[in-house]
């Protein structure tokens, strides 16, 4: 019996063995719902790293050629993902049976409104919204 197994193994080339065991050419299609299910199933592995888990709480979008695009808010989140990315991608490839899956991160530019602190800044902002305020200020000869 042992001899039969060894004979079968010798008949396969190295490339055939690689394809047989790694399923490198597997490209089974998957839906966003299937991705979400597997993505969320991965998150409990990160219970000891809450900031990374929070970063991965956002679901990526599926692009062409099975590339997953994940938008992150800043470079720190992007750097946190560098360490976990290989494990996450190999997990998704195995679970979704698609060896073409790749994860790409993009740092999104979030435009934040200026926070108004001083009285002058508050007045200027209100005057932009209502020009009659400037007229009232001049008429009553107010400071600012």
GROMACS .gro file of C-alpha atoms in nm:
model
  144
    1UNK     CA    1   0.000   0.000   0.000
    2UNK     CA    2   0.280   0.238   0.089
    3UNK     CA    3   0.446   0.168  -0.245
    4UNK     CA    4   0.128   0.264  -0.434
    5UNK     CA    5   0.120   0.607  -0.265
    6UNK     CA    6   0.486   0.674  -0.343
    7UNK     CA    7   0.436   0.575  -0.707
    8UNK     CA    8   0.139   0.817  -0.743
    9UNK     CA    9   0.339   1.100  -0.586
   10UNK     CA   10   0.635   1.046  -0.819
   11UNK     CA   11   0.412   1.061  -1.126
   12UNK     CA   12   0.303   1.418  -1.049
   13UNK     CA   13   0.538   1.697  -1.148
   14UNK     CA   14   0.625   1.969  -0.899
   15UNK     CA   15   0.394   2.213  -1.080
   16UNK     CA   16   0.107   1.963  -1.075
   17UNK     CA   17   0.158   1.906  -0.703
   18UNK     CA   18   0.160   2.280  -0.641
   19UNK     CA   19  -0.164   2.324  -0.836
   20UNK     CA   20  -0.323   2.026  -0.665
   21UNK     CA   21  -0.245   2.136  -0.311
   22UNK     CA   22  -0.255   2.517  -0.335
   23UNK     CA   23  -0.538   2.556  -0.586
   24UNK     CA   24  -0.350   2.853  -0.730
   25UNK     CA   25  -0.573   2.870  -1.037
   26UNK     CA   26  -0.899   2.869  -0.843
   27UNK     CA   27  -1.118   3.167  -0.931
   28UNK     CA   28  -1.463   3.093  -0.800
   29UNK     CA   29  -1.683   3.406  -0.818
   30UNK     CA   30  -1.823   3.546  -0.496
   31UNK     CA   31  -2.078   3.810  -0.400
   32UNK     CA   32  -2.052   4.108  -0.168
   33UNK     CA   33  -2.270   3.920   0.083
   34UNK     CA   34  -2.031   3.625   0.083
   35UNK     CA   35  -1.736   3.861   0.126
   36UNK     CA   36  -1.910   4.035   0.416
   37UNK     CA   37  -1.978   3.702   0.588
   38UNK     CA   38  -1.615   3.587   0.563
   39UNK     CA   39  -1.480   3.935   0.645
   40UNK     CA   40  -1.683   3.949   0.967
   41UNK     CA   41  -1.582   3.593   1.053
   42UNK     CA   42  -1.217   3.706   1.046
   43UNK     CA   43  -1.266   3.997   1.290
   44UNK     CA   44  -1.279   3.791   1.615
   45UNK     CA   45  -0.914   3.700   1.552
   46UNK     CA   46  -0.833   4.066   1.623
   47UNK     CA   47  -0.999   4.094   1.964
   48UNK     CA   48  -0.658   4.166   2.121
   49UNK     CA   49  -0.600   4.455   1.875
   50UNK     CA   50  -0.907   4.685   1.900
   51UNK     CA   51  -0.772   4.964   1.677
   52UNK     CA   52  -0.702   4.719   1.395
   53UNK     CA   53  -1.040   4.556   1.446
   54UNK     CA   54  -1.208   4.898   1.424
   55UNK     CA   55  -1.019   4.972   1.102
   56UNK     CA   56  -1.139   4.645   0.949
   57UNK     CA   57  -1.498   4.702   1.059
   58UNK     CA   58  -1.550   4.880   0.725
   59UNK     CA   59  -1.620   4.639   0.441
   60UNK     CA   60  -1.409   4.676   0.124
   61UNK     CA   61  -1.559   4.709  -0.222
   62UNK     CA   62  -1.500   4.447  -0.490
   63UNK     CA   63  -1.312   4.584  -0.791
   64UNK     CA   64  -1.205   4.429  -1.121
   65UNK     CA   65  -0.987   4.117  -1.110
   66UNK     CA   66  -1.111   4.038  -0.756
   67UNK     CA   67  -0.920   4.326  -0.599
   68UNK     CA   68  -1.074   4.440  -0.272
   69UNK     CA   69  -1.050   4.815  -0.215
   70UNK     CA   70  -1.049   4.923   0.149
   71UNK     CA   71  -1.066   5.294   0.231
   72UNK     CA   72  -0.891   5.396   0.552
   73UNK     CA   73  -0.897   5.737   0.718
   74UNK     CA   74  -0.526   5.790   0.773
   75UNK     CA   75  -0.173   5.657   0.727
   76UNK     CA   76  -0.167   5.505   1.077
   77UNK     CA   77  -0.455   5.272   0.990
   78UNK     CA   78  -0.282   5.187   0.662
   79UNK     CA   79   0.038   5.095   0.850
   80UNK     CA   80  -0.157   4.880   1.097
   81UNK     CA   81  -0.294   4.677   0.805
   82UNK     CA   82   0.051   4.598   0.665
   83UNK     CA   83   0.113   4.333   0.933
   84UNK     CA   84  -0.225   4.161   0.907
   85UNK     CA   85  -0.273   4.189   0.529
   86UNK     CA   86  -0.103   3.858   0.429
   87UNK     CA   87  -0.301   3.660   0.685
   88UNK     CA   88  -0.628   3.830   0.588
   89UNK     CA   89  -0.576   3.783   0.213
   90UNK     CA   90  -0.481   3.415   0.246
   91UNK     CA   91  -0.785   3.359   0.472
   92UNK     CA   92  -1.018   3.522   0.218
   93UNK     CA   93  -0.861   3.333  -0.073
   94UNK     CA   94  -0.914   3.003   0.106
   95UNK     CA   95  -1.264   3.074   0.236
   96UNK     CA   96  -1.399   3.228  -0.086
   97UNK     CA   97  -1.208   2.979  -0.304
   98UNK     CA   98  -1.053   3.249  -0.522
   99UNK     CA   99  -0.674   3.276  -0.550
  100UNK     CA  100  -0.698   3.606  -0.740
  101UNK     CA  101  -0.816   3.803  -0.434
  102UNK     CA  102  -0.591   4.095  -0.349
  103UNK     CA  103  -0.640   4.368  -0.089
  104UNK     CA  104  -0.559   4.728  -0.173
  105UNK     CA  105  -0.585   5.014   0.075
  106UNK     CA  106  -0.648   5.376  -0.008
  107UNK     CA  107  -0.616   5.662   0.238
  108UNK     CA  108  -0.925   5.875   0.190
  109UNK     CA  109  -0.905   6.250   0.210
  110UNK     CA  110  -1.160   6.359   0.465
  111UNK     CA  111  -1.237   6.726   0.444
  112UNK     CA  112  -1.301   6.856   0.791
  113UNK     CA  113  -1.468   7.184   0.864
  114UNK     CA  114  -1.269   7.445   1.047
  115UNK     CA  115  -1.364   7.464   1.413
  116UNK     CA  116  -1.462   7.815   1.514
  117UNK     CA  117  -1.336   7.925   1.854
  118UNK     CA  118  -1.307   8.304   1.884
  119UNK     CA  119  -1.584   8.564   1.884
  120UNK     CA  120  -1.443   8.725   1.568
  121UNK     CA  121  -1.447   8.391   1.383
  122UNK     CA  122  -1.804   8.327   1.499
  123UNK     CA  123  -1.910   8.672   1.378
  124UNK     CA  124  -1.739   8.626   1.040
  125UNK     CA  125  -1.907   8.288   0.989
  126UNK     CA  126  -2.250   8.428   1.079
  127UNK     CA  127  -2.191   8.731   0.852
  128UNK     CA  128  -2.122   8.495   0.560
  129UNK     CA  129  -2.459   8.332   0.617
  130UNK     CA  130  -2.645   8.660   0.674
  131UNK     CA  131  -2.492   8.977   0.523
  132UNK     CA  132  -2.744   9.193   0.715
  133UNK     CA  133  -2.545   9.116   1.029
  134UNK     CA  134  -2.256   9.328   0.897
  135UNK     CA  135  -2.499   9.613   0.831
  136UNK     CA  136  -2.635   9.582   1.188
  137UNK     CA  137  -2.280   9.588   1.327
  138UNK     CA  138  -2.196   9.908   1.137
  139UNK     CA  139  -2.529  10.073   1.223
  140UNK     CA  140  -2.494  10.009   1.594
  141UNK     CA  141  -2.115  10.076   1.584
  142UNK     CA  142  -2.029   9.745   1.754
  143UNK     CA  143  -1.680   9.611   1.824
  144UNK     CA  144  -1.518   9.298   1.670
   0.00000   0.00000   0.00000
